[in-house]
């Protein structure tokens, strides 16, 4: 059993590292600037953080396009074709250096790691036609050997005027729950934007590129935002197929064995509701989001009892300028309940599990080229996977993040970050062995 627990702990760490550490929040790409004729600062306080205009530009489907257009001809025929005369292409390049305090036996990995590139991405990002735009990203990571689909979406949006208010309605398809959001509190775009920080996450926070979804959203009077999406494991014929990397299996693993895969059962609903308002120089957003996902163990087939993951979160973001400077504070608190009906087929006495995540962070922007940020992240509750939980272990990570960033140009970010742990994946002894210094050069062009 000890070997099995060790296997799960390593897998859980790798999942946290892959899903939370190297997933770039790359919603800032220069093809948007070329399309609109505006500097990056119009949409971003400092990339990847969005301004109010940047949030509206995204919700409108990336479709503001004063640049020259190719049309269908003269008169009525002109509206039959409208595409940009300049292809909306962009590149992102990241290189990083990471050093970890602990010994080489630490789960965090090697003491030093230099990546060139850490990540190299190509984008098609901008207007496709009036009312329709796309953000499509393919990425090559260090030692990956090729490109793979990254965060991507296509959306259609239009405005209506019911009564005295403005109603924006949109349809969106993407491959990562919460990608469609415009606030820096939800999983895809949340802080820290790039980091070696590792901690336990709800299942829905780690499904990027393993699922595909479609849904609709609405924004009323620039205050009330609502979104409903439905996600399914991507695979041929619309069948429930195994996730590419799925350590969420709840089948007990033999000593020295490998956890089997998992498949999403049917369609998993995701919902988002948020309210935002500006009063004086202050902007405040408060909201909630959540997802319900049923998983089958691929070792038992895609029928019978499932393990259900119900993720609920509340979030808030506050912004205020101070002359040329500005401050932003963000918070998210999430709870995951895991109903282990599938696991109880093998272990009838197994109770359900649950755990919580809290992330409080903020940034102070000095003018348009420097910032300092700090974050506190804490997880508590039962272990996030059934095998570890069955062994009587509980989760628990407490980490602080300090970061300074410098922007010599609006599309270049140079940052230094320190991650400090007082508890790491349920272990307090020697948790500081995982403390990490992380240097990053992030270029978009």
Coordinates of C-alpha atoms in Angstrom, one line a residue:
X1 CA 0.0 0.0 0.0
X2 CA 2.9 2.3 0.7
X3 CA 4.2 1.9 -2.8
X4 CA 0.7 2.7 -4.2
X5 CA 0.4 5.8 -2.1
X6 CA 3.8 6.9 -3.3
X7 CA 2.8 6.5 -6.9
X8 CA -0.3 8.5 -6.4
X9 CA 1.5 11.3 -4.6
X10 CA 3.9 11.6 -7.4
X11 CA 1.1 11.6 -10.0
X12 CA -0.8 14.2 -8.1
X13 CA 2.2 16.4 -8.0
X14 CA 2.9 16.1 -11.7
X15 CA -0.7 17.0 -12.4
X16 CA -0.5 20.1 -10.2
X17 CA 2.8 21.0 -11.8
X18 CA 1.5 20.5 -15.4
X19 CA -1.9 22.1 -14.9
X20 CA -0.9 25.0 -12.6
X21 CA 2.7 25.8 -13.2
X22 CA 3.4 25.9 -16.9
X23 CA 0.0 26.8 -18.3
X24 CA 0.6 30.3 -19.8
X25 CA -2.2 32.9 -19.5
X26 CA -1.5 34.1 -23.0
X27 CA -4.6 36.1 -23.8
X28 CA -2.4 39.0 -24.8
X29 CA -1.2 38.8 -28.4
X30 CA 0.0 41.5 -30.7
X31 CA -2.3 40.4 -33.6
X32 CA -5.1 42.1 -31.6
X33 CA -3.1 45.4 -31.6
X34 CA -2.4 45.1 -35.3
X35 CA -6.1 44.5 -35.9
X36 CA -7.4 47.4 -33.8
X37 CA -4.6 49.8 -34.5
X38 CA -4.2 50.3 -30.7
X39 CA -1.3 49.7 -28.4
X40 CA -1.3 46.7 -26.1
X41 CA -2.0 49.1 -23.2
X42 CA -5.5 49.7 -24.5
X43 CA -6.5 46.2 -23.5
X44 CA -4.0 45.4 -20.8
X45 CA -2.8 47.2 -17.7
X46 CA 0.3 45.0 -18.2
X47 CA -0.2 41.8 -20.1
X48 CA -1.8 39.4 -19.5
X49 CA -4.1 41.5 -17.2
X50 CA -7.1 42.9 -19.0
X51 CA -8.5 46.4 -18.7
X52 CA -12.2 47.2 -19.0
X53 CA -11.8 47.8 -22.7
X54 CA -9.9 44.5 -23.1
X55 CA -12.7 42.6 -21.4
X56 CA -15.3 44.2 -23.7
X57 CA -13.2 43.5 -26.7
X58 CA -13.0 39.8 -25.8
X59 CA -16.7 39.5 -25.1
X60 CA -17.5 41.2 -28.4
X61 CA -15.7 38.3 -30.1
X62 CA -12.4 40.0 -30.9
X63 CA -14.2 41.8 -33.8
X64 CA -13.2 45.5 -33.6
X65 CA -11.4 45.9 -36.9
X66 CA -10.5 49.3 -38.3
X67 CA -7.7 47.7 -40.4
X68 CA -8.2 47.3 -44.2
X69 CA -10.7 44.6 -45.1
X70 CA -11.1 42.3 -48.1
X71 CA -14.8 42.5 -49.2
X72 CA -17.1 40.6 -51.6
X73 CA -17.2 43.5 -54.1
X74 CA -19.3 46.7 -54.4
X75 CA -22.8 47.5 -53.1
X76 CA -24.7 44.6 -51.5
X77 CA -22.1 42.1 -52.5
X78 CA -19.6 43.8 -50.2
X79 CA -21.2 42.2 -47.1
X80 CA -20.8 38.7 -48.5
X81 CA -17.1 38.7 -47.5
X82 CA -15.3 40.7 -44.9
X83 CA -11.9 39.4 -43.8
X84 CA -8.8 41.3 -42.6
X85 CA -6.2 42.1 -45.2
X86 CA -3.6 41.1 -42.6
X87 CA -3.6 37.6 -41.2
X88 CA -4.1 37.8 -37.4
X89 CA -1.0 35.8 -36.5
X90 CA 1.2 36.1 -33.4
X91 CA 4.1 34.3 -31.6
X92 CA 4.8 33.8 -27.9
X93 CA 8.2 32.7 -26.7
X94 CA 9.2 32.0 -23.1
X95 CA 12.5 31.0 -21.6
X96 CA 13.0 30.3 -17.9
X97 CA 15.4 29.3 -15.1
X98 CA 14.2 27.5 -12.0
X99 CA 16.2 26.6 -8.9
X100 CA 14.8 24.6 -6.0
X101 CA 16.0 24.7 -2.4
X102 CA 15.6 21.0 -1.6
X103 CA 17.7 17.9 -2.3
X104 CA 17.6 16.1 -5.6
X105 CA 15.2 13.6 -4.0
X106 CA 12.6 16.4 -3.6
X107 CA 9.4 15.8 -5.6
X108 CA 9.8 19.3 -7.0
X109 CA 12.4 17.9 -9.4
X110 CA 16.0 18.8 -10.1
X111 CA 17.8 21.6 -8.2
X112 CA 18.2 23.6 -11.4
X113 CA 16.3 23.7 -14.6
X114 CA 16.9 26.0 -17.6
X115 CA 14.3 25.8 -20.4
X116 CA 14.9 27.3 -23.9
X117 CA 12.1 27.5 -24.8
X118 CA 9.9 26.8 -21.8
X119 CA 7.1 27.4 -24.2
X120 CA 6.8 28.5 -27.9
X121 CA 3.3 29.2 -29.2
X122 CA 1.7 30.2 -32.5
X123 CA -1.6 32.0 -32.5
X124 CA -4.4 32.8 -34.9
X125 CA -6.1 35.5 -32.9
X126 CA -8.6 38.1 -34.2
X127 CA -11.7 38.7 -36.2
X128 CA -12.8 36.0 -38.7
X129 CA -16.0 37.8 -39.9
X130 CA -18.2 40.5 -38.5
X131 CA -19.4 39.3 -35.0
X132 CA -17.1 36.2 -35.1
X133 CA -13.5 35.9 -33.8
X134 CA -11.1 33.3 -32.7
X135 CA -8.2 32.7 -30.3
X136 CA -6.4 29.6 -31.4
X137 CA -3.1 28.6 -29.9
X138 CA -0.7 25.7 -30.6
X139 CA 2.2 25.2 -28.4
X140 CA 5.6 23.5 -28.3
X141 CA 7.1 23.0 -24.8
X142 CA 10.7 22.1 -23.8
X143 CA 11.4 18.5 -24.9
X144 CA 7.9 18.0 -26.2
X145 CA 9.1 17.1 -29.7
X146 CA 6.3 18.9 -31.5
X147 CA 3.3 21.2 -31.4
X148 CA 0.0 20.4 -29.7
X149 CA -3.3 22.3 -29.3
X150 CA -3.4 24.7 -26.4
X151 CA -6.1 27.0 -25.1
X152 CA -8.4 27.8 -28.0
X153 CA -11.8 29.2 -28.6
X154 CA -14.1 30.5 -31.3
X155 CA -16.9 32.9 -30.4
X156 CA -19.8 34.8 -32.1
X157 CA -21.3 37.9 -30.4
X158 CA -23.9 40.6 -31.2
X159 CA -25.7 43.4 -29.3
X160 CA -29.4 43.8 -28.8
X161 CA -31.4 46.6 -27.1
X162 CA -34.3 45.2 -25.1
X163 CA -36.0 48.0 -23.3
X164 CA -33.5 50.7 -22.2
X165 CA -30.6 48.4 -21.6
X166 CA -27.8 46.9 -23.8
X167 CA -27.8 43.1 -24.1
X168 CA -24.7 41.3 -25.5
X169 CA -25.3 37.7 -26.5
X170 CA -22.6 35.3 -27.5
X171 CA -22.0 31.6 -28.5
X172 CA -18.6 30.1 -27.7
X173 CA -16.8 26.8 -28.3
X174 CA -13.5 26.1 -26.5
X175 CA -11.3 23.4 -25.0
X176 CA -10.8 24.6 -21.4
X177 CA -13.5 25.4 -18.8
X178 CA -13.3 29.1 -17.8
X179 CA -11.3 30.0 -20.8
X180 CA -14.1 32.3 -22.0
X181 CA -13.9 34.3 -18.8
X182 CA -12.6 37.9 -18.7
X183 CA -11.4 38.2 -15.1
X184 CA -8.1 37.1 -13.6
X185 CA -9.7 35.0 -10.9
X186 CA -10.9 31.9 -12.8
X187 CA -8.6 28.9 -13.3
X188 CA -7.4 29.5 -16.9
X189 CA -6.4 33.2 -16.4
X190 CA -5.9 33.3 -12.6
X191 CA -2.8 34.5 -10.8
X192 CA 0.1 33.5 -10.8
X193 CA 0.0 33.6 -14.6
X194 CA 3.2 31.6 -14.9
X195 CA 4.8 29.9 -11.9
X196 CA 6.4 26.7 -10.5
X197 CA 3.8 26.9 -7.8
X198 CA 2.2 23.4 -7.2
X199 CA -0.9 22.7 -5.2
X200 CA -4.0 20.5 -5.3
X201 CA -6.7 21.7 -7.7
X202 CA -10.4 20.8 -8.3
X203 CA -10.8 18.4 -11.3
X204 CA -12.4 21.1 -13.5
X205 CA -9.4 23.3 -13.1
X206 CA -7.2 20.7 -14.8
X207 CA -9.2 19.6 -17.8
X208 CA -7.7 21.9 -20.4
X209 CA -7.2 20.4 -23.8
X210 CA -8.7 17.1 -22.6
X211 CA -12.3 18.2 -23.1
X212 CA -14.2 20.3 -25.7
X213 CA -17.3 22.4 -24.9
X214 CA -19.9 24.6 -26.4
X215 CA -22.3 27.1 -24.8
X216 CA -23.6 30.6 -24.6
X217 CA -23.1 33.8 -22.6
X218 CA -24.8 37.1 -22.0
X219 CA -23.8 40.5 -20.7
X220 CA -26.5 42.9 -19.6
X221 CA -25.8 46.7 -19.3
X222 CA -22.1 45.9 -18.8
X223 CA -22.9 44.7 -15.3
X224 CA -24.4 41.3 -15.2
X225 CA -22.6 38.4 -16.9
X226 CA -23.9 34.8 -17.2
X227 CA -22.5 31.8 -19.0
X228 CA -23.5 28.2 -19.4
X229 CA -21.2 25.6 -21.1
X230 CA -21.3 21.8 -21.6
X231 CA -18.0 19.8 -21.9
X232 CA -17.2 16.3 -23.2
X233 CA -14.1 14.3 -23.4
X234 CA -12.8 14.7 -26.9
X235 CA -12.6 11.6 -29.1
X236 CA -13.9 10.0 -32.2
X237 CA -17.6 9.4 -32.7
X238 CA -18.5 11.4 -29.7
X239 CA -17.9 8.5 -27.4
X240 CA -16.6 8.7 -23.9
X241 CA -12.8 8.2 -24.4
X242 CA -10.0 8.1 -22.0
X243 CA -8.4 11.4 -21.0
X244 CA -4.9 11.7 -22.2
X245 CA -3.4 12.1 -18.8
X246 CA -5.8 11.1 -16.0
X247 CA -4.5 10.3 -12.5
X248 CA -8.1 10.8 -11.1
X249 CA -8.8 7.1 -11.4
X250 CA -10.5 5.8 -8.3
X251 CA -9.6 2.1 -8.9
X252 CA -7.2 0.9 -6.1
X253 CA -3.8 0.5 -7.6
X254 CA -1.7 -2.6 -6.8
X255 CA 1.7 -2.0 -5.2
X256 CA 4.0 -0.7 -8.0
X257 CA 1.1 -0.4 -10.4
X258 CA 0.1 2.4 -12.7
X259 CA -3.3 4.2 -12.2
X260 CA -5.7 3.5 -15.1
X261 CA -7.2 6.3 -17.1
X262 CA -10.6 8.0 -16.7
X263 CA -13.3 9.2 -19.0
X264 CA -15.9 12.0 -18.6
X265 CA -19.4 10.5 -18.6
X266 CA -21.7 12.3 -21.0
X267 CA -21.7 16.1 -21.0
X268 CA -20.3 18.0 -17.9
X269 CA -22.1 21.4 -17.3
X270 CA -20.1 24.5 -16.4
X271 CA -21.8 27.7 -15.2
X272 CA -20.6 31.3 -14.4
X273 CA -22.4 34.3 -12.9
X274 CA -20.7 37.6 -12.2
X275 CA -21.6 41.2 -11.4
X276 CA -19.3 44.1 -12.0
X277 CA -19.7 47.8 -11.3
X278 CA -17.6 51.0 -11.4
X279 CA -18.1 53.6 -8.7
X280 CA -15.8 56.6 -8.7
X281 CA -12.4 55.3 -9.7
X282 CA -13.1 51.9 -8.3
X283 CA -14.1 48.8 -10.3
X284 CA -15.4 45.7 -8.5
X285 CA -16.4 42.3 -9.7
X286 CA -18.0 39.5 -7.6
X287 CA -19.1 36.2 -8.9
X288 CA -19.4 32.5 -8.8
X289 CA -18.6 29.6 -11.1
X290 CA -18.8 25.8 -11.0
X291 CA -18.8 22.5 -12.8
X292 CA -20.2 19.0 -12.3
X293 CA -18.2 16.2 -13.8
X294 CA -18.8 12.4 -13.7
X295 CA -15.8 10.1 -14.3
X296 CA -15.7 6.5 -15.3
X297 CA -12.6 4.4 -14.8
X298 CA -11.5 3.1 -18.2
X299 CA -10.5 -0.1 -16.6
X300 CA -14.2 -0.9 -15.9
X301 CA -15.6 0.6 -19.1
X302 CA -17.9 3.6 -19.5
X303 CA -21.0 2.2 -17.8
X304 CA -22.2 1.6 -14.3
X305 CA -21.4 3.8 -11.2
X306 CA -19.3 7.0 -11.6
X307 CA -17.3 9.2 -9.3
X308 CA -18.8 12.7 -9.4
X309 CA -16.8 15.8 -8.9
X310 CA -18.8 18.9 -8.0
X311 CA -16.7 22.1 -8.0
X312 CA -18.1 25.4 -6.7
X313 CA -16.2 28.7 -6.3
X314 CA -16.8 32.3 -5.5
X315 CA -14.4 35.1 -6.7
X316 CA -13.9 38.8 -6.5
X317 CA -11.6 41.3 -8.2
X318 CA -11.0 45.0 -7.2
X319 CA -9.2 47.6 -9.3
X320 CA -8.3 51.2 -8.7
X321 CA -5.9 53.7 -10.4
X322 CA -3.7 56.1 -8.4
X323 CA -2.5 58.6 -10.9
X324 CA -0.2 56.7 -13.3
X325 CA -0.1 53.8 -10.9
X326 CA -2.9 51.2 -10.1
X327 CA -3.7 48.4 -7.8
X328 CA -5.6 45.2 -8.4
X329 CA -6.7 42.6 -5.7
X330 CA -8.1 39.2 -6.6
X331 CA -9.5 36.4 -4.5
X332 CA -11.1 33.0 -5.2
X333 CA -12.4 30.3 -2.8
X334 CA -13.3 26.9 -4.2
X335 CA -14.8 23.7 -2.8
X336 CA -14.8 20.3 -4.4
X337 CA -17.0 17.4 -3.3
X338 CA -16.1 14.0 -4.6
X339 CA -18.8 11.4 -4.5
X340 CA -17.0 8.1 -4.8
X341 CA -19.8 5.8 -6.0
X342 CA -17.5 4.2 -8.6
X343 CA -14.7 3.6 -6.1
X344 CA -17.2 2.0 -3.7
X345 CA -17.7 -0.9 -6.1
X346 CA -14.2 -2.1 -5.1
X347 CA -14.2 -0.6 -1.6
X348 CA -17.8 -0.5 -0.2
X349 CA -16.8 1.3 3.0
X350 CA -15.1 4.2 1.3
X351 CA -16.7 7.6 2.4
X352 CA -17.0 10.6 0.1
X353 CA -14.2 13.2 0.0
X354 CA -14.0 17.0 -0.2
X355 CA -11.3 19.7 -0.2
X356 CA -11.0 23.5 -0.4
X357 CA -8.7 26.0 -2.2
X358 CA -8.2 29.6 -1.3
X359 CA -6.1 32.0 -3.4
X360 CA -5.7 35.7 -2.4
X361 CA -3.4 37.8 -4.5
X362 CA -2.7 41.4 -5.6
X363 CA -0.5 43.5 -7.7
X364 CA 0.7 47.1 -7.6
X365 CA 1.6 48.6 -11.0
X366 CA 4.2 51.3 -11.0
X367 CA 3.3 53.3 -14.1
X368 CA 3.2 51.2 -17.2
X369 CA 6.5 49.2 -16.9
X370 CA 6.9 47.8 -13.4
X371 CA 4.9 45.8 -10.9
X372 CA 5.1 43.9 -7.7
X373 CA 2.8 41.0 -6.8
X374 CA 2.1 38.8 -3.8
X375 CA -0.2 35.8 -3.3
X376 CA -1.2 33.4 -0.6
X377 CA -2.5 30.0 -1.5
X378 CA -4.0 27.4 0.8
X379 CA -5.6 24.0 0.4
X380 CA -7.3 22.0 3.1
X381 CA -9.5 18.9 3.5
X382 CA -9.4 15.3 2.3
X383 CA -6.8 14.1 -0.2
X384 CA -7.8 14.9 -3.8
X385 CA -7.6 11.3 -5.1
X386 CA -9.4 8.3 -3.6
X387 CA -6.4 6.0 -3.2
X388 CA -4.5 8.5 -1.0
X389 CA -7.7 9.4 0.8
X390 CA -8.4 5.7 1.5
X391 CA -5.0 5.4 3.1
X392 CA -6.1 8.0 5.7
X393 CA -4.1 10.9 4.3
X394 CA -5.3 14.5 4.0
X395 CA -4.4 17.3 1.7
X396 CA -2.8 20.5 2.7
X397 CA -0.6 23.1 0.9
X398 CA 0.3 26.5 2.2
X399 CA 2.4 28.7 -0.1
X400 CA 3.3 32.3 -0.5
X401 CA 4.4 33.9 -3.8
X402 CA 6.4 37.1 -4.3
X403 CA 7.0 38.5 -7.7
X404 CA 8.5 41.5 -9.4
X405 CA 8.1 42.2 -13.1
X406 CA 9.6 44.7 -15.6
X407 CA 8.3 45.6 -19.0
X408 CA 11.0 47.3 -21.1
X409 CA 8.4 47.2 -23.9
X410 CA 4.7 46.5 -23.7
X411 CA 5.1 43.1 -25.3
X412 CA 8.1 41.9 -23.2
X413 CA 7.8 40.8 -19.6
X414 CA 10.8 40.0 -17.4
X415 CA 10.0 38.6 -14.0
X416 CA 11.5 37.1 -10.9
X417 CA 9.4 35.1 -8.6
X418 CA 9.9 33.3 -5.2
X419 CA 7.6 30.5 -4.1
X420 CA 7.8 29.6 -0.4
X421 CA 6.0 26.6 1.2
X422 CA 5.1 26.0 4.9
X423 CA 3.1 22.9 3.9
X424 CA 3.3 20.9 0.7
X425 CA 0.7 18.3 -0.5
X426 CA -0.2 17.3 3.1
X427 CA 3.4 17.3 4.5
X428 CA 4.7 20.0 6.7
X429 CA 8.1 18.5 7.6
X430 CA 10.8 19.9 5.2
X431 CA 8.1 21.6 3.1
X432 CA 10.5 24.4 2.5
X433 CA 12.7 22.0 0.5
X434 CA 10.3 22.8 -2.4
X435 CA 10.9 26.6 -2.2
X436 CA 11.7 27.8 -5.6
X437 CA 13.2 30.8 -7.4
X438 CA 11.8 31.3 -10.9
X439 CA 13.2 33.7 -13.6
X440 CA 11.1 34.2 -16.7
X441 CA 11.5 36.1 -20.0
X442 CA 8.1 36.3 -21.8
X443 CA 7.9 37.8 -25.3
X444 CA 4.9 38.2 -27.6
X445 CA 5.2 39.5 -31.1

